[in-house]
Amino acid sequence: MTKYQFIIASILFFAFSNTNAQEIISLETAVKVALENNYEIKIASNNSLINATNVTVGNAGMLPTVAATITDNNRVQNSSQTLQNGTTNSLDNAKNNSLNYGVNLDWTVFDGFKMFAKLDQLKELQKLGEAQLKQTILTKISAVTSTYFDLVQQQQQLKALDSTIVISNQRLALAQNRFTIGKASKLEVLNAQVDLNTDKVSLLRQKDLYANTKILFNQILARDTKTNFKVIDTIKVDANLVLNELTSLAEKQNPQLEAQIIALKVAELQLKQVRANRYPSLKLSTGYNLANTQASLGFATATSAKGFNYGFSAALNIFDGLSQNRNEKIAHLQIDNSKLILEEQKLALQSQLATSFQTYTTNLELISLEEKNEAIAKQNLAITLDKFKIGTITTLEFRAAQLNYVNAKVRNSNAQFQAKLSEIALKELAGIINLN
C-alpha cells in the first residue's frame, strides 16, 4: 500500500466512524415525531376539536335559555303634581327608586324543524374537520416520506462520489509512480490531479445539498434544525400497485373527495334551514320576578310585586318582500355548485391517479434498466482499471469508464427515488400511506 492509499484509507475510516456515531432514524420514527410535533397537524387537530365541541343540542337551538336579571334605577329630581281638584304638591330633591329582579326562561319549541337541520349540519361540519385533519396528516406523512428517501438517495450518491475519489486517488498515485520511473509524462499527472479536484468539487456540492436537505427534514419534523442524524441506505419500492384498486380506495377514502361530499351535505342542510322559515315558530316563556318601587311624591310612596309569569308567542312569516324565495333560490344554487365541484374533484382525482400510475410504471421499468447499466458499468470499470495499471489504455479512456460508472450509480439511485415518489403520490391519492 502506498502512502497515498494509506492516507485515503485512514480518512475513509475516520469518516465512516463519525457517520456511525450519528443517530440512525427510521422512517417510522420520523413520521411519529412529525405527527407529535408538526404545527400544521396541531392546528388542524385543534380545528377538528372545535368542530366536535360545537356539536351540541344547545348550539342547535333545541334547549331553553335561562337568564337572571336585576335592574336598579334611582332618580333625584324636583317634582310637582297638580291634582284634579286644583291642589298642587311639589317637592325638591324627590327620590324615586325602582328595583326589579328575577329569573326568566325562554324556549323555542318549534321553528319549522330548523334546529334539527342545524344539529345535522353541525355533525357534518365535525366530519369535515376530521377529513381536513386526515388530509393534513397524509400530506405531512407524504412530505416526511419523500424527504426521507431524498436523503437516502443523496447518501447513495455521496457513496458513489466517495468511491470515485478513491479511484481518482489511485489513478493519481499510479500516474505519479509512472512519471517517477519515466513511463508517463507530467501531463498525465496533471490531468489526474485535475480530475481528482473535479471529483472533490462534486462531492462538496453533494455534501452541501445533503446538509441543507437534513435541515429541511428537521424543520418538517418540527425539531431543532441542527439535530444530526443518518437515514437508512436502501430504497424499497412497492411494485405491486394496481390502478383499479387504487381508484376504488380513492373513491372511498381520499380526504379531499370526502370533504367535498360532506360540503354537499352541508349545503343541502342549509336549504332545509332556509325552508324552515316558511313554517310558524312557537316560543314558551316563564319566569319569577320581583319588583319594588319607592317614590317621595305621589299617591303611593311604595309598591312591590312578586310572582310567576308565563305565556307563549307564535309567529308566521306572511310576506317579507320575497326574501324567502330569494334565499331558497340561493341555497339551491349553492347545492348545484357543490355538485359541480364534487364532479370536478372526482375527474381531477381520476386524472391524477392515471398520470401518476403511468409515471410509476415507467419508473419501475427504469429501475430494471438502470440496475443492469450499473452492473455493466461496474464490470467495465474493473476491466479498464486493470488495463490502465498495465498501461494498455489512455487516461481519457479510463476517465470515461470511471464517469460512466459513477453516472450509472447516480441514475440507478435516482430511478429508485423517482419510483418511490410515484408510489408515495399514488398512496396519498388513495388515502393510504405505508411506512416502508
XYZ file of C-alpha atoms in Angstrom:
436
model
C 0.000 0.000 0.000
C 1.417 3.405 -0.975
C 1.461 6.291 1.453
C -1.325 7.955 -0.522
C -3.522 4.896 -0.288
C -2.794 4.683 3.432
C -3.833 8.308 3.941
C -7.031 7.781 1.929
C -7.875 4.638 3.849
C -7.338 6.477 7.136
C -9.575 9.352 6.064
C -12.322 6.963 4.951
C -12.040 5.017 8.202
C -12.468 8.103 10.389
C -15.281 9.399 8.175
C -17.045 6.046 8.444
C -16.562 6.056 12.213
C -18.068 9.556 12.516
C -21.024 8.559 10.336
C -21.778 5.560 12.517
C -21.776 7.843 15.555
C -24.787 9.682 14.162
C -28.341 8.768 15.071
C -29.884 6.412 12.511
C -33.517 7.466 12.303
C -36.062 5.099 10.764
C -38.956 6.296 8.641
C -41.432 5.102 11.262
C -39.692 7.161 13.947
C -39.541 10.219 11.694
C -43.273 10.031 10.966
C -44.056 9.595 14.664
C -42.000 12.670 15.547
C -43.700 14.696 12.801
C -47.180 13.684 13.942
C -46.359 14.663 17.517
C -44.551 17.932 16.799
C -45.722 19.372 13.493
C -47.509 22.701 13.876
C -49.859 22.254 10.917
C -51.125 18.973 12.343
C -51.618 20.543 15.778
C -53.612 23.418 14.273
C -55.743 21.054 12.174
C -56.303 18.873 15.247
C -57.459 21.877 17.265
C -59.817 22.929 14.464
C -61.260 19.418 14.411
C -61.798 19.590 18.173
C -63.558 22.944 17.751
C -65.984 21.400 15.253
C -66.580 18.439 17.577
C -67.198 20.761 20.521
C -69.828 22.643 18.515
C -71.956 19.501 18.061
C -74.474 20.021 20.873
C -78.262 20.274 21.018
C -77.838 23.609 22.746
C -75.800 25.026 19.883
C -78.512 23.821 17.510
C -81.107 25.822 19.469
C -83.024 22.893 20.997
C -82.575 23.838 24.644
C -84.193 26.687 26.577
C -82.285 29.715 27.753
C -82.430 30.837 31.380
C -81.320 34.295 32.449
C -81.200 36.029 35.812
C -81.667 39.788 35.632
C -81.598 42.699 38.060
C -82.347 46.318 37.313
C -81.974 49.155 39.821
C -82.990 52.696 38.788
C -82.639 55.720 41.087
C -83.677 59.322 40.461
C -83.347 62.553 42.396
C -85.379 65.446 40.920
C -87.605 68.384 41.700
C -91.209 67.171 41.252
C -94.555 68.960 41.050
C -98.027 67.394 40.778
C -101.332 69.199 40.160
C -104.387 67.196 41.163
C -107.855 67.424 39.571
C -109.160 69.447 42.487
C -106.516 72.076 41.844
C -104.257 71.144 44.683
C -100.574 71.304 43.845
C -97.954 69.176 45.516
C -94.287 69.870 44.960
C -91.064 68.549 46.421
C -87.458 69.405 45.726
C -84.861 66.615 45.561
C -87.611 63.985 45.462
C -86.175 60.462 45.393
C -87.586 57.683 43.243
C -86.220 54.130 43.392
C -87.176 51.156 41.230
C -85.723 47.653 41.751
C -86.625 44.685 39.539
C -85.018 41.252 39.620
C -85.916 37.705 38.724
C -85.233 34.602 36.635
C -86.753 34.073 33.179
C -86.861 31.086 30.853
C -87.402 31.268 27.086
C -87.727 28.163 24.912
C -88.327 27.828 21.200
C -90.264 24.562 20.971
C -90.900 24.669 17.220
C -89.136 26.543 14.424
C -90.084 24.593 11.347
C -87.532 21.830 12.096
C -84.665 24.287 11.609
C -82.997 23.185 14.843
C -82.859 19.558 13.696
C -81.290 20.546 10.372
C -78.815 22.721 12.283
C -77.784 19.790 14.501
C -77.262 17.564 11.454
C -75.219 20.324 9.843
C -73.003 20.604 12.917
C -72.372 16.854 12.746
C -71.382 17.134 9.097
C -69.047 20.009 9.905
C -67.419 17.773 12.505
C -66.850 15.147 9.797
C -65.454 17.874 7.549
C -62.957 18.833 10.237
C -61.914 15.192 10.582
C -61.444 14.916 6.807
C -59.333 18.076 6.774
C -57.243 16.738 9.651
C -56.760 13.477 7.760
C -55.677 15.414 4.667
C -53.174 17.413 6.713
C -51.768 14.243 8.256
C -51.479 12.467 4.891
C -49.829 15.482 3.303
C -47.329 15.726 6.140
C -46.586 11.992 6.105
C -46.053 12.229 2.357
C -43.653 15.165 2.843
C -41.742 13.290 5.554
C -41.528 10.141 3.436
C -40.473 11.975 0.257
C -37.778 13.984 2.028
C -36.587 10.899 3.905
C -35.991 8.934 0.714
C -34.466 12.004 -0.903
C -31.857 11.827 1.854
C -31.442 8.098 1.206
C -30.784 8.842 -2.456
C -28.320 11.585 -1.577
C -26.477 9.277 0.797
C -26.145 6.774 -2.033
C -24.791 9.482 -4.303
C -22.300 10.506 -1.634
C -21.057 6.920 -1.503
C -20.751 6.877 -5.275
C -18.717 10.099 -5.228
C -16.593 8.773 -2.361
C -15.796 5.680 -4.421
C -14.859 7.706 -7.476
C -12.488 9.845 -5.379
C -10.817 6.663 -4.155
C -10.387 5.582 -7.757
C -9.129 9.035 -8.779
C -6.587 8.920 -5.966
C -5.394 5.525 -7.182
C -5.108 6.922 -10.684
C -3.087 9.902 -9.421
C -0.775 7.627 -7.435
C -0.230 5.410 -10.499
C 0.453 8.429 -12.691
C 2.991 9.781 -10.211
C 4.746 6.395 -9.980
C 4.863 6.085 -13.751
C 6.176 9.635 -14.039
C 8.849 8.873 -11.438
C 10.141 5.885 -13.386
C 9.864 7.713 -16.707
C 6.934 5.813 -18.217
C 4.489 8.774 -18.222
C 4.632 12.494 -18.833
C 3.932 15.281 -16.380
C 0.750 15.954 -18.364
C -0.720 12.631 -17.245
C -0.083 13.542 -13.607
C -1.663 16.968 -14.058
C -4.725 15.513 -15.783
C -5.170 13.030 -12.935
C -4.871 15.840 -10.398
C -7.462 17.988 -12.249
C -9.918 15.097 -12.434
C -9.430 14.373 -8.727
C -10.113 18.010 -7.875
C -13.213 17.932 -10.075
C -14.476 14.889 -8.177
C -13.816 16.664 -4.869
C -15.846 19.667 -6.033
C -18.749 17.390 -6.951
C -18.505 15.732 -3.543
C -18.529 19.081 -1.727
C -21.581 20.230 -3.642
C -23.369 16.990 -2.884
C -22.479 17.307 0.801
C -23.854 20.847 0.801
C -27.129 19.668 -0.750
C -27.298 16.792 1.714
C -26.746 19.096 4.697
C -29.440 21.515 3.524
C -31.909 18.682 2.980
C -31.245 17.450 6.526
C -32.083 20.934 7.820
C -35.323 20.882 5.818
C -36.138 17.430 7.169
C -35.643 18.593 10.756
C -37.926 21.536 10.028
C -40.633 19.189 8.744
C -40.274 17.181 11.949
C -40.582 20.452 13.919
C -37.397 19.825 15.882
C -34.024 21.541 16.242
C -32.691 22.067 12.715
C -29.152 21.335 13.965
C -30.083 17.785 15.017
C -27.642 15.402 13.343
C -28.807 12.025 12.066
C -28.445 9.434 9.368
C -31.084 7.579 7.363
C -31.153 4.018 6.060
C -29.163 3.060 2.967
C -31.772 1.411 0.748
C -34.954 2.352 -1.094
C -37.624 -0.330 -1.379
C -40.320 0.347 -3.949
C -43.714 -1.356 -3.777
C -44.010 -2.777 -7.288
C -47.440 -4.380 -6.767
C -49.762 -1.375 -7.012
C -52.848 -1.818 -9.213
C -54.652 1.168 -10.727
C -58.185 -0.231 -10.315
C -57.589 -0.979 -6.636
C -56.127 2.478 -6.034
C -59.094 4.104 -7.792
C -61.561 2.147 -5.676
C -59.761 3.145 -2.476
C -59.559 6.786 -3.546
C -63.326 6.959 -4.121
C -63.872 5.746 -0.551
C -61.179 7.455 1.489
C -59.499 10.272 -0.409
C -59.760 13.163 2.103
C -60.304 15.877 -0.499
C -63.101 13.926 -2.178
C -64.573 13.068 1.209
C -64.523 16.736 2.201
C -66.367 17.738 -0.964
C -69.054 15.085 -0.374
C -69.532 16.494 3.127
C -69.676 20.044 1.733
C -72.568 18.952 -0.495
C -74.457 17.579 2.514
C -73.835 20.816 4.414
C -75.327 22.806 1.509
C -78.401 20.553 1.447
C -78.906 21.002 5.186
C -78.557 24.756 4.747
C -81.500 24.621 2.323
C -83.572 22.809 4.961
C -82.855 25.592 7.433
C -83.895 28.240 4.918
C -87.128 26.387 4.141
C -87.933 26.202 7.843
C -88.737 29.911 7.760
C -91.956 29.083 5.871
C -93.333 27.361 8.969
C -94.671 29.075 12.083
C -92.494 29.336 15.165
C -93.659 28.777 18.736
C -91.906 30.056 21.832
C -92.693 29.492 25.509
C -91.637 31.831 28.271
C -91.892 31.791 32.049
C -90.143 33.335 34.997
C -90.259 34.506 38.575
C -89.807 38.229 39.092
C -89.833 40.691 41.958
C -90.421 44.443 41.659
C -90.067 47.153 44.321
C -90.721 50.853 43.719
C -90.385 53.794 46.122
C -91.361 57.425 45.449
C -91.134 60.524 47.659
C -94.091 62.181 45.905
C -97.290 60.638 44.561
C -100.351 58.680 45.540
C -98.280 55.626 46.558
C -94.938 56.038 48.221
C -94.037 52.345 47.857
C -95.223 49.428 45.724
C -93.958 45.843 45.413
C -94.904 42.772 43.411
C -93.603 39.277 43.037
C -94.659 36.035 41.391
C -94.590 33.830 38.316
C -95.267 34.879 34.773
C -95.794 32.588 31.816
C -97.010 32.675 28.262
C -96.268 31.848 24.676
C -95.773 33.589 21.383
C -96.283 32.356 17.848
C -95.196 33.930 14.589
C -95.677 33.173 10.912
C -93.927 34.941 8.090
C -96.643 36.021 5.663
C -94.695 38.377 3.422
C -91.080 39.528 3.686
C -90.556 41.241 0.388
C -89.873 37.911 -1.393
C -86.697 37.420 0.659
C -87.707 33.832 1.401
C -87.879 32.944 -2.288
C -84.556 34.629 -2.911
C -82.847 32.797 -0.033
C -84.177 29.424 -1.200
C -83.010 30.090 -4.760
C -79.523 30.959 -3.497
C -79.450 27.785 -1.376
C -80.393 25.699 -4.441
C -77.606 27.342 -6.470
C -75.110 26.586 -3.682
C -76.138 22.931 -3.835
C -75.666 22.933 -7.617
C -72.198 24.449 -7.176
C -71.285 21.808 -4.603
C -72.369 19.065 -7.015
C -70.300 20.571 -9.830
C -67.244 20.903 -7.602
C -67.697 17.280 -6.487
C -67.796 16.041 -10.080
C -64.779 18.186 -10.910
C -62.928 16.733 -7.911
C -63.734 13.181 -8.996
C -62.479 13.842 -12.527
C -59.311 15.524 -11.254
C -58.667 12.607 -8.898
C -59.056 10.067 -11.714
C -56.707 12.112 -13.896
C -54.093 12.397 -11.143
C -54.264 8.665 -10.461
C -53.907 7.811 -14.153
C -50.923 10.112 -14.767
C -49.208 9.152 -11.510
C -49.667 5.464 -12.240
C -48.209 5.904 -15.740
C -45.167 7.619 -14.215
C -44.974 4.864 -11.599
C -44.880 2.045 -14.202
C -42.299 3.920 -16.274
C -40.079 4.394 -13.232
C -40.314 0.675 -12.419
C -39.008 -0.092 -15.908
C -36.231 2.458 -15.462
C -35.149 0.785 -12.223
C -34.667 -2.534 -14.015
C -32.760 -0.872 -16.841
C -30.529 1.269 -14.616
C -29.646 -1.700 -12.396
C -28.342 -3.515 -15.486
C -26.494 -0.401 -16.631
C -24.788 -0.053 -13.257
C -23.701 -3.689 -13.267
C -22.271 -3.308 -16.782
C -20.534 -0.033 -15.917
C -19.011 -1.594 -12.802
C -17.658 -4.525 -14.792
C -16.338 -2.185 -17.474
C -14.581 -0.040 -14.864
C -12.884 -3.073 -13.308
C -11.533 -4.184 -16.686
C -10.474 -0.647 -17.562
C -8.687 -0.216 -14.227
C -6.678 -3.398 -14.796
C -5.710 -2.245 -18.281
C -4.804 1.200 -17.004
C -2.483 -0.285 -14.396
C -0.517 -2.109 -17.077
C -0.621 0.905 -19.386
C -2.607 -0.532 -22.308
C -5.262 2.248 -22.371
C -5.096 6.018 -22.188
C -6.109 8.180 -19.239
C -9.037 9.536 -21.233
C -10.444 6.045 -21.725
C -10.018 5.323 -18.033
C -11.718 8.599 -17.049
C -14.626 7.856 -19.383
C -15.132 4.436 -17.790
C -14.901 5.975 -14.337
C -17.510 8.640 -15.105
C -19.775 6.088 -16.747
C -19.771 4.037 -13.574
C -20.474 6.997 -11.302
C -23.238 8.275 -13.568
C -24.770 4.813 -13.754
C -24.857 4.568 -9.954
C -26.408 8.031 -9.678
C -29.019 7.270 -12.352
C -29.907 3.992 -10.664
C -30.315 5.731 -7.321
C -32.393 8.486 -8.908
C -34.605 5.959 -10.707
C -35.359 4.221 -7.421
C -36.091 7.564 -5.769
C -38.417 8.696 -8.561
C -40.263 5.381 -8.438
C -40.644 5.788 -4.662
C -42.031 9.289 -5.160
C -44.575 7.905 -7.623
C -45.562 5.222 -5.126
C -45.972 7.806 -2.361
C -48.097 10.053 -4.600
C -50.389 7.173 -5.591
C -50.907 6.071 -1.996
C -51.578 9.613 -0.879
C -54.268 9.982 -3.563
C -55.768 6.680 -2.430
C -55.784 7.894 1.167
C -53.169 5.422 2.420
C -49.524 5.740 3.356
C -47.439 2.660 4.094
C -44.308 3.363 6.064
C -41.829 1.310 4.033
